[in-house]
Coordinates of C-alpha atoms in Angstrom, one line a residue:
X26 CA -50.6 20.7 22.0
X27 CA -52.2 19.8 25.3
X28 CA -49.9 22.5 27.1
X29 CA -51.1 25.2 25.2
X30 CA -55.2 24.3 25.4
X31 CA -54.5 24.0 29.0
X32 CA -52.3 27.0 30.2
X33 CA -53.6 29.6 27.4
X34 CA -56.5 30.6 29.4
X35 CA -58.0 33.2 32.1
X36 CA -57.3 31.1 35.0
X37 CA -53.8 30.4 34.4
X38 CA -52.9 34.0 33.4
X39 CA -54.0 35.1 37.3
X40 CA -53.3 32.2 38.9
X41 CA -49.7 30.7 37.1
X42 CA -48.5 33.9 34.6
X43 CA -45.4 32.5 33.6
X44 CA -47.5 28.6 32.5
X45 CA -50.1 31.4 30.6
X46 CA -46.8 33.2 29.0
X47 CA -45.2 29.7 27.5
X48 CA -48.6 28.9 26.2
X49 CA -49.1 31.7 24.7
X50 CA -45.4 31.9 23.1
X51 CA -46.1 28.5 21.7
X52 CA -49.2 29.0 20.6
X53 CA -48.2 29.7 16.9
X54 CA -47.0 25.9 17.0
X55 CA -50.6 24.8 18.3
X56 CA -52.3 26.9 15.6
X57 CA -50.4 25.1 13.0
X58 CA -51.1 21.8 14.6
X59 CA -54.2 22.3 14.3
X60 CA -54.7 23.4 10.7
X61 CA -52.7 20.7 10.0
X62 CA -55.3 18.3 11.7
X63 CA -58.3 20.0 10.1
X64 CA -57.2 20.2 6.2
X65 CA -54.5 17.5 5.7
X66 CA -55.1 14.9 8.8
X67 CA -56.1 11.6 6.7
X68 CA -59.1 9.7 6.9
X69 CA -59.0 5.8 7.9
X70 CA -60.2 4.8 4.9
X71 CA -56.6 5.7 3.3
X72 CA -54.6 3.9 5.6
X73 CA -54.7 0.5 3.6
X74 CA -53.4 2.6 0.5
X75 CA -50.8 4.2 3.0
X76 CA -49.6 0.7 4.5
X77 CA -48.3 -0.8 1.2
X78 CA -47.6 2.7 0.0
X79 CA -44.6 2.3 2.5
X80 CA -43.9 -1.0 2.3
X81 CA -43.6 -0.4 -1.5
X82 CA -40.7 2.6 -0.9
X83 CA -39.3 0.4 1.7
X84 CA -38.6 -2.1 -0.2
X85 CA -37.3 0.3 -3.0
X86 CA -34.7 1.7 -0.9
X87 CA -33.8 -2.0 0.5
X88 CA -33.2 -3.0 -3.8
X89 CA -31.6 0.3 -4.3
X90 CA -29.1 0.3 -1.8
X91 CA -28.2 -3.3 -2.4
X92 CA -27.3 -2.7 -6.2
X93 CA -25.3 0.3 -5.0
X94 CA -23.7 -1.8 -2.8
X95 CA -23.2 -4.6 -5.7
X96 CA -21.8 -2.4 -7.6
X97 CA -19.1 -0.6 -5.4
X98 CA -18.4 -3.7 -4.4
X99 CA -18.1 -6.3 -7.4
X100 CA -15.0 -7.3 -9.1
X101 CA -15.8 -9.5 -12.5
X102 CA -12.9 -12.2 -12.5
X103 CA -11.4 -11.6 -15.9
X104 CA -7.8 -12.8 -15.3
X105 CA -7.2 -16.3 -16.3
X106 CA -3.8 -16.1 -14.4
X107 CA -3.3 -16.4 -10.8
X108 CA -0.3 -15.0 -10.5
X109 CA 1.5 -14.1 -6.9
X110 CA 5.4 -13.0 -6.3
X111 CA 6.4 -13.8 -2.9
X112 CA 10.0 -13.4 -1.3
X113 CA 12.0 -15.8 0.7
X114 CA 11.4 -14.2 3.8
X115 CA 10.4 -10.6 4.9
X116 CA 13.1 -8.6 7.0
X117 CA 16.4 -8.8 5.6
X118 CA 19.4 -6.6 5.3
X119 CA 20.9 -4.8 2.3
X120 CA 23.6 -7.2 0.7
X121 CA 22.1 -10.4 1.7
X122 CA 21.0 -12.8 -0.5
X123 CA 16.7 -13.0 -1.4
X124 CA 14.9 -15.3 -3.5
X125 CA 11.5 -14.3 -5.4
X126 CA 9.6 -16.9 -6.3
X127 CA 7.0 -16.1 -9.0
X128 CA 3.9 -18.7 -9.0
X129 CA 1.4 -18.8 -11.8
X130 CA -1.4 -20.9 -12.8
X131 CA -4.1 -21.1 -15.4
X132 CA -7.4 -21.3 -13.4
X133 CA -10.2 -21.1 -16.0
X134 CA -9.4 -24.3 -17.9
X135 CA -8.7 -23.0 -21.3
X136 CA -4.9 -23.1 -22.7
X137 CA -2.7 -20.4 -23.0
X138 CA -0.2 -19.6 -26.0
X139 CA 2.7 -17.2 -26.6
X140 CA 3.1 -16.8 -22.6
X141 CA 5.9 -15.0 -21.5
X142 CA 7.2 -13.5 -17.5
X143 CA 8.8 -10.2 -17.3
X144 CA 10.3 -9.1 -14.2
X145 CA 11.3 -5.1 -13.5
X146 CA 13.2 -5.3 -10.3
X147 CA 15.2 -2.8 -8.8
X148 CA 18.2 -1.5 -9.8
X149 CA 20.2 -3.1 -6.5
X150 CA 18.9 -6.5 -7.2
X151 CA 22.0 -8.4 -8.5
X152 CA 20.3 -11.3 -10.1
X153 CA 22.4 -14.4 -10.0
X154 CA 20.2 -17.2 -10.9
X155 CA 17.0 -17.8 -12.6
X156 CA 15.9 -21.1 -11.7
X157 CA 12.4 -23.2 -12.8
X158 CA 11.7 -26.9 -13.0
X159 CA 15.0 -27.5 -11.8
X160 CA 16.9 -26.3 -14.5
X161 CA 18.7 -23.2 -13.9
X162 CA 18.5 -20.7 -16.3
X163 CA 20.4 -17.4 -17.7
X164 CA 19.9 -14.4 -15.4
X165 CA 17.7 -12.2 -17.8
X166 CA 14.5 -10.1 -17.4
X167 CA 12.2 -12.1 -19.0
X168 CA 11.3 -15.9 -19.6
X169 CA 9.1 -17.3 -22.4
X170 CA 7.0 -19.9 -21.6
X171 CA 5.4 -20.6 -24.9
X172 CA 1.8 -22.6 -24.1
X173 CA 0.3 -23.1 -21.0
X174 CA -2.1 -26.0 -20.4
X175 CA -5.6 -26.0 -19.1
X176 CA -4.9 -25.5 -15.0
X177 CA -1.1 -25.7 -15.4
X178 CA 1.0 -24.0 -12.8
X179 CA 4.4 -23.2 -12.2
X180 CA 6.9 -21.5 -10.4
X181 CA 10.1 -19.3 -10.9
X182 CA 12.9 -18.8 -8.6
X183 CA 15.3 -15.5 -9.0
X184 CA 18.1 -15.2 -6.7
X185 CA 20.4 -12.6 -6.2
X186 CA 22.2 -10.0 -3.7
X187 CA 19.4 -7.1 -2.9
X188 CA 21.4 -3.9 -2.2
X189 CA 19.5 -0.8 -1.2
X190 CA 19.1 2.6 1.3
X191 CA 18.0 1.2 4.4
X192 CA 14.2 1.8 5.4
X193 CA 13.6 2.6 1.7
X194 CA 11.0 0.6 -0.1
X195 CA 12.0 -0.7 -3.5
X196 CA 9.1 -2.0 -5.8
X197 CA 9.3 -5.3 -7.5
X198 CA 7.0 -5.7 -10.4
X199 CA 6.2 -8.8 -12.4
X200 CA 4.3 -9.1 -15.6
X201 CA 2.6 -12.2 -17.4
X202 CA 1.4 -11.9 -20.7
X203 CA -0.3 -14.6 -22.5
X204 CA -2.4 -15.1 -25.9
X205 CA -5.9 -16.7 -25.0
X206 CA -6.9 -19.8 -27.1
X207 CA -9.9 -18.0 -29.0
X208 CA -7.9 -14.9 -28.8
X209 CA -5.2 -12.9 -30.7
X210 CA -4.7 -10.2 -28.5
X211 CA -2.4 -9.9 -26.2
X212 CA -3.5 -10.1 -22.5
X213 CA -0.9 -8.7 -19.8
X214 CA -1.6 -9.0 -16.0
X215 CA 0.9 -7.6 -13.2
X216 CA 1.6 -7.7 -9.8
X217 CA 4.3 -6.0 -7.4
X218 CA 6.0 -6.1 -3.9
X219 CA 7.8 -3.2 -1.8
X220 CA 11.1 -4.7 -1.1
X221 CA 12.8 -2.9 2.1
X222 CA 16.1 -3.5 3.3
X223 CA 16.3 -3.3 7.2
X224 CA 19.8 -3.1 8.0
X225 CA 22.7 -3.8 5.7
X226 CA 25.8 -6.1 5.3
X227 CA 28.3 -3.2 5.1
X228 CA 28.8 -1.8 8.6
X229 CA 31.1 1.3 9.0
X230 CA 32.8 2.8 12.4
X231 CA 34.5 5.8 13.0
X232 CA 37.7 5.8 15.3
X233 CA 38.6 9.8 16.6
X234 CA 39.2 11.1 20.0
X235 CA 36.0 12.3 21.8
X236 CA 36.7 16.2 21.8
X237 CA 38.8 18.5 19.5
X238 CA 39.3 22.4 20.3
X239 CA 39.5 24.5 17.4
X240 CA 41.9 25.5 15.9
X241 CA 43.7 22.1 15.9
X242 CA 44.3 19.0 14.4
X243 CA 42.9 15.1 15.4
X244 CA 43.7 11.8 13.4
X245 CA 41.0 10.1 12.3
X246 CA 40.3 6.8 10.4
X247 CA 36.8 4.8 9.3
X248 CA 36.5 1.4 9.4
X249 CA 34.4 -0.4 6.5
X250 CA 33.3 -4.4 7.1
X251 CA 31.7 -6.6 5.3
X252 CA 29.7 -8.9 7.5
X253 CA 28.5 -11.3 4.5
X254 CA 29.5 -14.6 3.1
X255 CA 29.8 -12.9 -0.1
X256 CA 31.8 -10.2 -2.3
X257 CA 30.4 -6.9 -2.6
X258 CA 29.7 -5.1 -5.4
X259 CA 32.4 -1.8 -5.5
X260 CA 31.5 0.7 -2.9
X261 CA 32.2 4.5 -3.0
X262 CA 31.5 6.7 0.2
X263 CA 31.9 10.8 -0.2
X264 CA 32.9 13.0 1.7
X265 CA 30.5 16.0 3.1
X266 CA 31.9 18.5 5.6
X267 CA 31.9 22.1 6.7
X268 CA 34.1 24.6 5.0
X269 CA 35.4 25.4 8.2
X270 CA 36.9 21.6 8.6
X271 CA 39.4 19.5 6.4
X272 CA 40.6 16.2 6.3
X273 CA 44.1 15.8 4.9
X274 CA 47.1 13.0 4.8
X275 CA 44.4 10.9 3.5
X276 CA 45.5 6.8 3.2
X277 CA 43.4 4.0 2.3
X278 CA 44.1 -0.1 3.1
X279 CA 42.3 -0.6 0.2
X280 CA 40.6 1.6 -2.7
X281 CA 41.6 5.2 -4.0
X282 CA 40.5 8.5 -2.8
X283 CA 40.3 11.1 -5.5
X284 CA 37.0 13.4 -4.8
X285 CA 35.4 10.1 -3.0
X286 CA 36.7 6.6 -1.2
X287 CA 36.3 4.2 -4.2
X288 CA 36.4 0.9 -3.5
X289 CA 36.4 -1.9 -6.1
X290 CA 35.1 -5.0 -4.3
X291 CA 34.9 -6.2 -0.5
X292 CA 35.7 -10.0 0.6
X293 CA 33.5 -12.0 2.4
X294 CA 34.3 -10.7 6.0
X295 CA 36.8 -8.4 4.6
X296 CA 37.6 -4.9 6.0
X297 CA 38.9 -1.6 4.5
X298 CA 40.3 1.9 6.4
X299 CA 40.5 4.9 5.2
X300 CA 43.0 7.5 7.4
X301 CA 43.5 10.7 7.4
X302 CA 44.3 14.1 9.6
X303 CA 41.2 16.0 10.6
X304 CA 41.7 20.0 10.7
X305 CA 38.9 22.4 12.3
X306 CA 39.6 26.0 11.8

């Protein structure tokens, strides 16, 4: 270090004590440079060797990284089957009416046998009609296909009335399974969506005075409408209050009240109220 050959003398310890004290505190780290330079500095006649030495490792760590990266990254193309499940459109509330359309197609060029589509939907998907080539078919879960040609594609429409908690994702999950034509075993490939309802058909409003004094007593009544073009499956709404409050007199328009408001079926744009007397203790 040229800081320490220059400060580490007589001259600087008189005339600059603190230069002479650094040099002298680095001093170990001069020492060392210097041994280093006098045993293991390399000679010139090495630096040929040294030269393709690195460009050897450099292009090592260039191949290695590169088939780490290849193989993070690659995904062999083994499915035969493009197969996609899209719905008929994205936001929608629970109670109104969704189509999924299922789309497959044989993309290798070899034909398919024994094919068959199996749909797991959830449980508040009322299917209604299973419809493909423009023949409408049975509601069931699954479809056989038999054979499927070289690059033959098709697609599956299933309606129905998607009724579900609101904000709650609901998975919908198909599965294609297929013989290939050199092939006895059977070959299954799935895909899924998150169905989630963002509002629903079946609005509710409660009708009581805006303050109550305990103890005493308040009528009260809730109001059930069904907004949709459609029947409703049957509804049934419980009841969860404080021990401290009870509702009594209870009366229904529609429905029966045993331990929770049952009712069997709402109209299209039909309404239902349920009555009662409110008690706070």
């Amino acid at each position: 270090m040229k800081f320490v050959s220059t400060h580490l003398t007589k001259h600087s310890l008189h005339h600059a004590p603190l230069h002479w004290l650094l040099a002298c505190l680095l001093s170990p780290i001069h020492a060392g440079e210097q041994y280093y330079k006098r045993r293991y500095h390399l000679n010139f006649v090495h630096a040929k060797k040294l030269f393709f030495l690195d460009i050897f490792l450099i292009l090592t760590i260039i191949v290695l990284g590169g088939a780490l990266f290849l193989w993070l990254t690659f995904r062999p193309d083994l499915d035969q089957i493009q197969l996609t499940l899209t719905p008929s459109h994205s936001r929608f509330k629970s109670g109104e009416k969704i189509t999924l359309t299922v789309h497959f197609e044989e993309k290798k060029g070899k034909p398919l046998h024994d094919a068959r589509v199996h749909w797991q939907l959830p449980v508040g998907f009322l299917v209604e009609e299973i419809r493909m080539k423009e023949k409408i078919l049975s509601p069931t879960s699954s479809l056989f296909l038999d054979s499927l040609g070289p690059r033959e594609s098709g697609d599956i429409h299933v309606s129905g009335h998607m009724y579900g908690t609101v904000a709650k994702d609901e998975r919908a999950i198909i599965e294609f399974t297929y013989t290939g034509d050199q092939s006895e075993k059977n070959v299954t490939q799935r895909t899924s969506i998150l169905l989630t309802p963002r509002g629903s058909v079946i609005e509710g409003a409660w009708h009581i005075e805006p303050s109550l004094i305990a103890p005493g007593s308040i009528p009260i009544s809730l109001t059930i409408k069904n907004t949709s073009d459609t029947s409703t499956p049957s509804i049934s709404l419980e009841s969860q209050m404080p021990s401290s409050v009870q509702l009594t007199g209870v009366t229904t328009t529609l429905g029966s009240v045993q331990n929770f408001w049952e009712i069997p079926t709402l109209p299209p744009q039909g309404e239902a109220t349920l009555s009662g007397t409110l008690i706070l203790g």
